[in-house]
Amino acid sequence: MNTDLVTTTTTTTATTTTTTTTTKRWSKPTEIPRVRAVSSEEALPVSSTAQNVRAVWLWVFLLAVCSVLTLMKLVSAGANIAAFVNGRNFHVVLKCAQGDVVTHTAWLNRSSILYAGEDKWSVDPRVSLVALNQDEFTIKIENVDMTDEGQYVCAVQTSSRPRTTSVHLIVQVPTKIINLSRDVVVNEGSNVTLLCQASGKPEPSISWKLISSPGTLFY
């Protein structure tokens, strides 16, 4: 269906009057866009809803954990774990006992979440989940280095109150001489400076020994 639009323009001068009529033809669109109503269920996928619910309980859980850690009254200190770094792929397994009444659980390090249940929060690819069941919540750290040293906390939400257990990871590095003076020749009575530098953790103790003859040592 077409619609005609007529426009008339009249111009008047002192001697002449001119009338101009213009006709424009407008075509009605043959197709009208259709708008479909979207329900709230379609607008918010089920996965997004689950994520929102999960985020809500997680934040509530972490607030409770932070309160407990601040009071430091319900923290059960575990044994220290010593890890030896000697160039090989040494890994550490952190195990936390669970129970039938546990509703939520998480592993934390320096106030950073490593795992909240089965959800991994750490971006470190060396951290992985080993087991999560009614008996234990265990994670593993591969290729341990000095940056991994510190306190790790397992936070457990039970039906009555939060419960936390901490363990301190100590990373030890074998002693290694990194700088040693070369052989020097000096005249008798002259002063000489010998240098020996070593690295390691715990900090190594350096001593010098003078070998005068086979089987005889001078300190």
Short mmCIF file of C-alpha atoms in Angstrom, two decimals:
data_model
loop_
_atom_site.label_atom_id
_atom_site.label_comp_id
_atom_site.label_asym_id
_atom_site.label_seq_id
_atom_site.Cartn_x
_atom_site.Cartn_y
_atom_site.Cartn_z
CA MET A 1 0.00 0.00 0.00
CA ASN A 2 1.39 3.44 -1.05
CA THR A 3 0.72 6.86 0.50
CA ASP A 4 0.94 10.13 -1.46
CA LEU A 5 2.20 13.28 0.20
CA VAL A 6 1.33 16.52 -1.60
CA THR A 7 3.21 19.72 -0.84
CA THR A 8 2.10 23.09 -2.29
CA THR A 9 4.41 26.09 -2.33
CA THR A 10 3.17 29.56 -3.33
CA THR A 11 5.54 32.38 -4.23
CA THR A 12 4.17 35.89 -4.63
CA THR A 13 6.01 38.87 -6.10
CA ALA A 14 4.85 42.38 -7.03
CA THR A 15 3.75 41.31 -10.50
CA THR A 16 3.65 37.50 -10.58
CA THR A 17 2.21 34.74 -8.42
CA THR A 18 3.68 31.27 -8.94
CA THR A 19 2.25 28.08 -7.44
CA THR A 20 4.26 24.86 -7.37
CA THR A 21 2.79 21.51 -6.39
CA THR A 22 5.10 18.62 -5.49
CA THR A 23 3.94 15.09 -5.01
CA LYS A 24 6.07 12.57 -3.13
CA ARG A 25 5.21 8.91 -3.04
CA TRP A 26 6.10 6.98 0.10
CA SER A 27 6.08 3.22 0.13
CA LYS A 28 4.86 1.39 3.16
CA PRO A 29 7.47 -1.15 4.36
CA THR A 30 6.62 -4.62 3.24
CA GLU A 31 8.05 -6.17 6.43
CA ILE A 32 7.65 -4.96 9.99
CA PRO A 33 10.29 -6.12 12.52
CA ARG A 34 8.84 -8.34 15.15
CA VAL A 35 9.73 -7.96 18.83
CA ARG A 36 9.49 -11.05 20.97
CA ALA A 37 9.11 -10.80 24.72
CA VAL A 38 11.87 -12.54 26.66
CA SER A 39 11.04 -14.13 29.98
CA SER A 40 13.23 -13.73 33.05
CA GLU A 41 14.28 -17.38 32.81
CA GLU A 42 15.55 -16.83 29.25
CA ALA A 43 17.30 -13.57 30.12
CA LEU A 44 19.19 -15.17 33.02
CA PRO A 45 20.58 -18.61 32.16
CA VAL A 46 20.53 -21.32 34.77
CA SER A 47 24.34 -21.39 34.84
CA SER A 48 24.47 -17.68 35.72
CA THR A 49 21.94 -18.22 38.49
CA ALA A 50 23.99 -21.06 39.92
CA GLN A 51 27.12 -18.93 39.80
CA ASN A 52 25.38 -16.10 41.62
CA VAL A 53 24.12 -18.43 44.34
CA ARG A 54 27.56 -19.97 44.66
CA ALA A 55 29.17 -16.53 44.95
CA VAL A 56 26.71 -15.50 47.67
CA TRP A 57 27.39 -18.47 49.96
CA LEU A 58 31.11 -18.25 49.25
CA TRP A 59 31.33 -14.64 50.34
CA VAL A 60 29.29 -15.35 53.46
CA PHE A 61 31.55 -18.30 54.20
CA LEU A 62 34.72 -16.24 53.71
CA LEU A 63 33.40 -13.50 55.99
CA ALA A 64 32.93 -16.09 58.71
CA VAL A 65 36.42 -17.46 58.06
CA CYS A 66 37.97 -13.99 58.23
CA SER A 67 36.22 -13.37 61.53
CA VAL A 68 37.61 -16.61 62.91
CA LEU A 69 41.12 -15.86 61.68
CA THR A 70 40.94 -12.41 63.22
CA LEU A 71 39.96 -13.77 66.62
CA MET A 72 42.43 -16.67 66.27
CA LYS A 73 40.46 -18.64 68.84
CA LEU A 74 39.27 -21.53 66.70
CA VAL A 75 42.46 -22.05 64.72
CA SER A 76 44.10 -25.41 65.19
CA ALA A 77 47.80 -25.22 64.34
CA GLY A 78 49.12 -28.18 62.41
CA ALA A 79 52.68 -29.46 62.07
CA ASN A 80 55.26 -27.70 59.96
CA ILE A 81 56.00 -29.18 56.54
CA ALA A 82 59.57 -28.98 55.25
CA ALA A 83 60.08 -29.00 51.50
CA PHE A 84 63.54 -29.41 50.00
CA VAL A 85 64.22 -27.59 46.75
CA ASN A 86 67.19 -29.04 44.91
CA GLY A 87 66.36 -28.47 41.25
CA ARG A 88 63.96 -31.41 41.02
CA ASN A 89 60.18 -31.34 40.77
CA PHE A 90 59.36 -31.53 44.48
CA HIS A 91 55.67 -31.38 45.34
CA VAL A 92 53.76 -30.83 48.57
CA VAL A 93 50.41 -32.41 49.46
CA LEU A 94 48.17 -30.50 51.87
CA LYS A 95 45.47 -32.63 53.44
CA CYS A 96 42.53 -31.41 55.53
CA ALA A 97 40.16 -33.73 57.38
CA GLN A 98 36.47 -33.28 56.64
CA GLY A 99 33.31 -34.78 58.15
CA ASP A 100 29.68 -35.54 57.47
CA VAL A 101 28.56 -32.19 58.89
CA VAL A 102 30.77 -30.11 56.57
CA THR A 103 28.81 -27.85 54.22
CA HIS A 104 31.57 -25.74 52.63
CA THR A 105 35.35 -25.89 52.69
CA ALA A 106 38.29 -23.95 51.24
CA TRP A 107 42.10 -23.83 51.17
CA LEU A 108 43.69 -20.40 51.62
CA ASN A 109 47.23 -19.00 51.51
CA ARG A 110 48.12 -15.47 52.61
CA SER A 111 44.42 -14.53 52.57
CA SER A 112 44.19 -15.72 48.95
CA ILE A 113 41.77 -18.50 48.03
CA LEU A 114 43.38 -21.51 46.36
CA TYR A 115 40.33 -23.77 46.21
CA ALA A 116 36.74 -23.27 47.37
CA GLY A 117 35.32 -26.75 47.21
CA GLU A 118 35.86 -28.00 43.68
CA ASP A 119 36.19 -24.47 42.30
CA LYS A 120 39.79 -23.43 41.66
CA TRP A 121 40.46 -19.77 42.43
CA SER A 122 44.24 -19.82 42.13
CA VAL A 123 45.66 -18.96 38.70
CA ASP A 124 48.82 -20.92 39.46
CA PRO A 125 48.87 -24.04 37.23
CA ARG A 126 51.06 -25.84 39.80
CA VAL A 127 48.14 -26.01 42.26
CA SER A 128 45.69 -28.85 41.71
CA LEU A 129 42.90 -30.69 43.52
CA VAL A 130 43.71 -34.23 44.68
CA ALA A 131 40.62 -35.28 46.62
CA LEU A 132 37.39 -33.79 47.94
CA ASN A 133 35.01 -36.09 49.78
CA GLN A 134 33.51 -36.64 53.22
CA ASP A 135 36.88 -37.75 54.59
CA GLU A 136 39.41 -35.31 53.19
CA PHE A 137 40.03 -32.14 51.19
CA THR A 138 43.50 -32.43 49.65
CA ILE A 139 45.38 -30.18 47.24
CA LYS A 140 48.86 -30.48 45.73
CA ILE A 141 51.51 -27.90 44.82
CA GLU A 142 53.95 -28.99 42.14
CA ASN A 143 57.53 -27.78 41.73
CA VAL A 144 57.71 -26.00 45.07
CA ASP A 145 59.89 -22.88 45.25
CA MET A 146 60.71 -20.18 47.82
CA THR A 147 57.59 -18.15 47.01
CA ASP A 148 55.41 -21.01 48.28
CA GLU A 149 56.69 -20.76 51.84
CA GLY A 150 54.22 -19.57 54.43
CA GLN A 151 51.01 -20.46 56.23
CA TYR A 152 48.20 -22.41 54.59
CA VAL A 153 44.74 -22.53 56.14
CA CYS A 154 41.99 -25.06 55.60
CA ALA A 155 38.63 -23.45 56.43
CA VAL A 156 35.66 -25.72 57.04
CA GLN A 157 32.06 -24.60 57.53
CA THR A 158 30.14 -27.02 59.70
CA SER A 159 26.51 -27.02 60.78
CA SER A 160 27.43 -25.31 64.05
CA ARG A 161 30.43 -23.03 63.46
CA PRO A 162 33.48 -22.53 61.22
CA ARG A 163 36.57 -24.62 61.87
CA THR A 164 40.06 -23.85 60.58
CA THR A 165 43.34 -25.72 60.57
CA SER A 166 46.67 -24.17 59.63
CA VAL A 167 49.94 -25.64 58.45
CA HIS A 168 53.22 -23.81 57.86
CA LEU A 169 55.25 -24.72 54.80
CA ILE A 170 59.01 -24.29 55.19
CA VAL A 171 61.03 -24.40 51.97
CA GLN A 172 64.66 -25.43 52.42
CA VAL A 173 67.36 -24.98 49.79
CA PRO A 174 70.62 -26.99 49.87
CA THR A 175 73.82 -25.05 50.46
CA LYS A 176 75.67 -24.04 47.30
CA ILE A 177 78.94 -22.11 46.90
CA ILE A 178 78.27 -19.30 44.45
CA ASN A 179 81.56 -17.38 44.64
CA LEU A 180 85.05 -18.59 45.62
CA SER A 181 88.44 -16.94 45.33
CA ARG A 182 90.87 -18.36 42.82
CA ASP A 183 94.32 -19.63 43.70
CA VAL A 184 96.69 -16.76 44.52
CA VAL A 185 100.45 -16.52 45.03
CA VAL A 186 101.76 -13.92 47.53
CA ASN A 187 105.03 -13.11 49.21
CA GLU A 188 105.65 -14.13 52.79
CA GLY A 189 104.36 -11.51 55.19
CA SER A 190 101.87 -10.08 52.73
CA ASN A 191 98.16 -9.77 53.39
CA VAL A 192 95.72 -11.82 51.37
CA THR A 193 91.92 -11.73 51.14
CA LEU A 194 89.99 -14.88 50.39
CA LEU A 195 86.35 -14.76 49.40
CA CYS A 196 83.73 -17.45 49.80
CA GLN A 197 80.02 -16.84 49.25
CA ALA A 198 77.34 -19.48 49.63
CA SER A 199 73.56 -19.55 49.36
CA GLY A 200 70.98 -21.79 50.95
CA LYS A 201 68.11 -21.99 53.41
CA PRO A 202 68.63 -22.09 56.33
CA GLU A 203 71.49 -19.63 55.91
CA PRO A 204 74.73 -21.61 55.63
CA SER A 205 77.67 -21.20 57.99
CA ILE A 206 81.06 -20.75 56.30
CA SER A 207 84.41 -21.78 57.79
CA TRP A 208 87.96 -21.87 56.44
CA LYS A 209 90.44 -24.70 56.87
CA LEU A 210 94.17 -24.65 56.11
CA ILE A 211 95.62 -27.89 54.82
CA SER A 212 99.37 -27.88 55.56
CA SER A 213 100.12 -31.47 54.87
CA PRO A 214 98.16 -34.68 54.30
CA GLY A 215 96.26 -35.55 57.45
CA THR A 216 96.95 -32.22 59.22
CA LEU A 217 94.44 -29.38 59.41
CA PHE A 218 94.80 -25.89 60.81
CA TYR A 219 91.73 -23.76 61.62
#
